[in-house]
XYZ file of N, CA and C in Angstrom:
234
model
N 0.680 -1.314 0.226
C 0.513 0.415 0.095
C 0.994 1.187 0.057
N 1.923 1.201 1.350
C 3.083 2.304 1.015
C 4.306 2.072 1.049
N 4.807 3.028 -0.215
C 5.836 3.764 -0.483
C 6.793 3.792 -0.047
N 7.080 3.527 2.051
C 7.871 3.906 2.276
C 9.271 3.671 3.035
N 10.352 4.187 3.712
C 10.460 3.357 4.191
C 10.215 3.436 5.777
N 10.759 2.057 6.807
C 10.956 2.450 8.271
C 12.130 2.256 9.112
N 12.402 2.323 9.358
C 13.314 2.927 10.417
C 13.816 2.035 11.440
N 13.678 1.333 12.306
C 13.661 1.087 14.297
C 14.557 0.846 14.788
N 14.920 1.531 15.998
C 15.896 1.368 17.226
C 16.141 0.162 18.134
N 16.316 -0.557 18.141
C 16.790 -1.817 19.625
C 16.155 -1.204 19.903
N 15.015 -0.590 20.668
C 14.148 -0.200 21.117
C 12.718 -0.529 20.403
N 12.680 -1.211 18.973
C 11.540 -1.604 17.633
C 10.247 -0.362 18.185
N 11.066 0.877 18.312
C 10.080 2.086 18.286
C 11.035 3.082 16.747
N 10.215 3.322 16.555
C 11.055 4.190 14.880
C 11.612 5.443 15.539
N 12.663 5.604 14.570
C 14.018 5.901 14.804
C 13.945 7.718 15.053
N 14.031 8.121 15.225
C 13.888 9.561 15.514
C 15.044 11.206 15.373
N 15.181 11.978 14.948
C 17.048 11.985 14.113
C 17.291 12.215 15.357
N 18.836 12.765 16.042
C 18.756 13.230 17.661
C 19.348 14.285 17.368
N 19.001 14.638 18.578
C 19.634 16.163 18.485
C 20.390 15.939 20.537
N 21.437 15.995 20.678
C 22.239 16.674 21.037
C 22.504 17.804 22.679
N 21.850 17.399 23.130
C 22.204 18.146 23.829
C 21.065 19.441 24.667
N 19.769 19.122 23.808
C 17.906 19.570 23.187
C 17.923 20.524 25.016
N 17.433 21.266 25.471
C 17.161 21.873 26.536
C 15.624 21.101 27.010
N 14.861 20.835 25.784
C 13.833 19.753 26.069
C 13.805 18.422 25.597
N 12.681 17.976 25.934
C 11.871 16.497 25.431
C 11.194 16.272 24.936
N 10.363 15.988 24.257
C 9.296 15.356 24.174
C 8.862 13.899 23.920
N 7.585 13.370 24.849
C 7.378 11.687 23.944
C 6.453 11.845 24.051
N 6.627 11.244 22.856
C 5.249 10.376 22.207
C 4.703 8.924 22.257
N 4.044 9.473 22.864
C 3.255 8.645 22.852
C 1.553 7.747 21.866
N 1.035 6.881 21.598
C 0.364 7.279 20.698
C -0.549 5.565 19.662
N -0.648 5.269 18.225
C -0.898 4.779 16.898
C 0.146 4.381 15.936
N -0.771 4.798 14.563
C -0.441 4.713 14.130
C 0.561 5.665 13.329
N -0.911 6.313 13.731
C -0.053 7.744 13.308
C 0.760 8.392 14.224
N 1.089 8.653 14.823
C 2.027 8.902 16.208
C 3.422 7.838 15.658
N 3.825 6.642 15.136
C 4.747 5.978 14.177
C 5.222 6.555 12.986
N 3.570 6.992 12.130
C 4.030 7.705 11.081
C 3.513 6.287 10.123
N 3.142 5.412 10.350
C 2.868 4.106 8.983
C 2.436 5.149 7.086
N 3.014 4.490 6.783
C 2.949 5.626 5.002
C 3.580 6.337 4.595
N 5.031 6.907 5.618
C 5.664 8.127 5.614
C 7.505 7.349 6.178
N 7.329 8.809 5.000
C 9.186 8.539 5.344
C 10.098 8.853 6.315
N 11.040 8.191 7.009
C 11.705 9.199 8.363
C 11.047 10.276 8.713
N 11.978 10.723 7.930
C 11.965 12.252 7.769
C 9.896 13.080 7.874
N 9.042 12.571 7.068
C 8.140 12.787 7.376
C 6.907 12.510 9.109
N 8.169 12.263 9.010
C 6.698 11.669 10.754
C 6.571 12.998 11.706
N 5.799 12.879 12.800
C 5.376 13.878 13.143
C 6.431 14.364 14.179
N 7.324 13.660 14.660
C 8.664 14.045 15.432
C 10.111 14.479 14.909
N 10.612 13.796 13.771
C 11.011 14.403 12.934
C 10.888 15.661 12.393
N 9.207 16.327 12.310
C 8.944 17.336 12.133
C 8.532 18.184 13.422
N 8.662 18.000 14.757
C 9.040 18.729 15.297
C 10.391 18.935 15.726
N 11.043 17.978 15.452
C 12.747 17.834 15.497
C 13.697 19.183 14.604
N 12.825 19.185 13.769
C 13.427 19.615 12.307
C 12.392 21.074 13.024
N 11.238 21.709 13.007
C 11.137 23.289 13.264
C 11.944 23.412 14.611
N 11.972 22.832 15.343
C 12.668 22.725 16.944
C 13.534 23.806 16.560
N 14.590 23.606 16.000
C 15.919 23.947 15.858
C 16.300 23.113 16.388
N 16.355 22.574 16.893
C 17.362 21.252 17.775
C 17.100 22.315 19.244
N 15.809 22.516 19.417
C 15.723 22.811 21.120
C 14.619 21.694 21.884
N 14.372 21.184 20.338
C 13.622 20.391 21.304
C 14.328 18.786 20.483
N 14.239 17.576 22.035
C 14.904 15.969 21.423
C 12.729 15.197 21.308
N 12.734 14.823 20.111
C 11.692 13.614 19.756
C 11.825 12.273 19.985
N 11.391 11.084 21.114
C 11.593 10.825 21.940
C 9.802 9.715 21.004
N 10.200 8.684 19.560
C 8.835 8.266 18.599
C 8.097 7.082 20.348
N 7.538 7.146 20.231
C 6.095 5.454 21.012
C 5.106 4.798 20.477
N 4.535 5.206 19.775
C 3.893 4.753 18.594
C 3.919 3.394 17.871
N 2.343 2.733 18.345
C 3.100 1.772 18.194
C 1.707 0.856 17.163
N 2.240 0.946 15.718
C 0.673 0.690 14.454
C -0.466 -0.169 15.390
N -1.697 -0.045 15.063
C -2.918 -0.837 15.847
C -2.827 -0.263 16.667
N -2.312 0.429 17.663
C -3.064 0.379 19.032
C -2.884 2.109 19.705
N -3.661 2.264 20.699
C -3.919 3.767 21.114
C -3.239 4.224 21.859
N -3.546 5.215 22.007
C -2.241 4.994 22.907
C -3.888 4.989 24.802
N -4.671 4.251 25.055
C -5.095 3.893 25.993
C -4.295 2.351 26.156
N -4.921 2.087 25.272
C -3.598 1.154 25.535
C -2.125 1.095 25.581
N -1.740 1.424 25.255
C -0.161 1.699 26.215
C 0.159 1.929 27.079
N -1.133 2.865 27.243
C -0.813 4.002 29.102
C -1.213 2.404 30.152
N -2.224 1.238 29.120
C -2.091 -0.159 30.247
C -1.277 -0.979 30.352
N 0.078 -1.035 29.705
C 0.726 -1.933 29.558
C 1.686 -1.225 30.732
N 1.430 0.132 30.432
C 2.215 0.759 31.765
C 1.935 0.396 32.399
N 1.294 1.048 32.993
C 0.441 0.319 34.814
C 0.616 -1.241 34.983
N 0.664 -1.555 33.811
C 0.565 -3.171 34.521
C 2.007 -3.301 34.196
């Protein structure tokens, strides 16, 4: 369906451009939209936040395709 390439790290979450020494960090929890299903690595919402912040914000994307934030939260709570 999609012509996109995904890069995942050892934690199996989507890789986001690294920002060394950023004064703020944002954690994104969510579903396939957060993961960036169907878009390349540099087109995800996390990558766009990093680019638009000009190095002021580091982002960790914890999106899982097919899951909602409520399921992720339930996993953390258990």
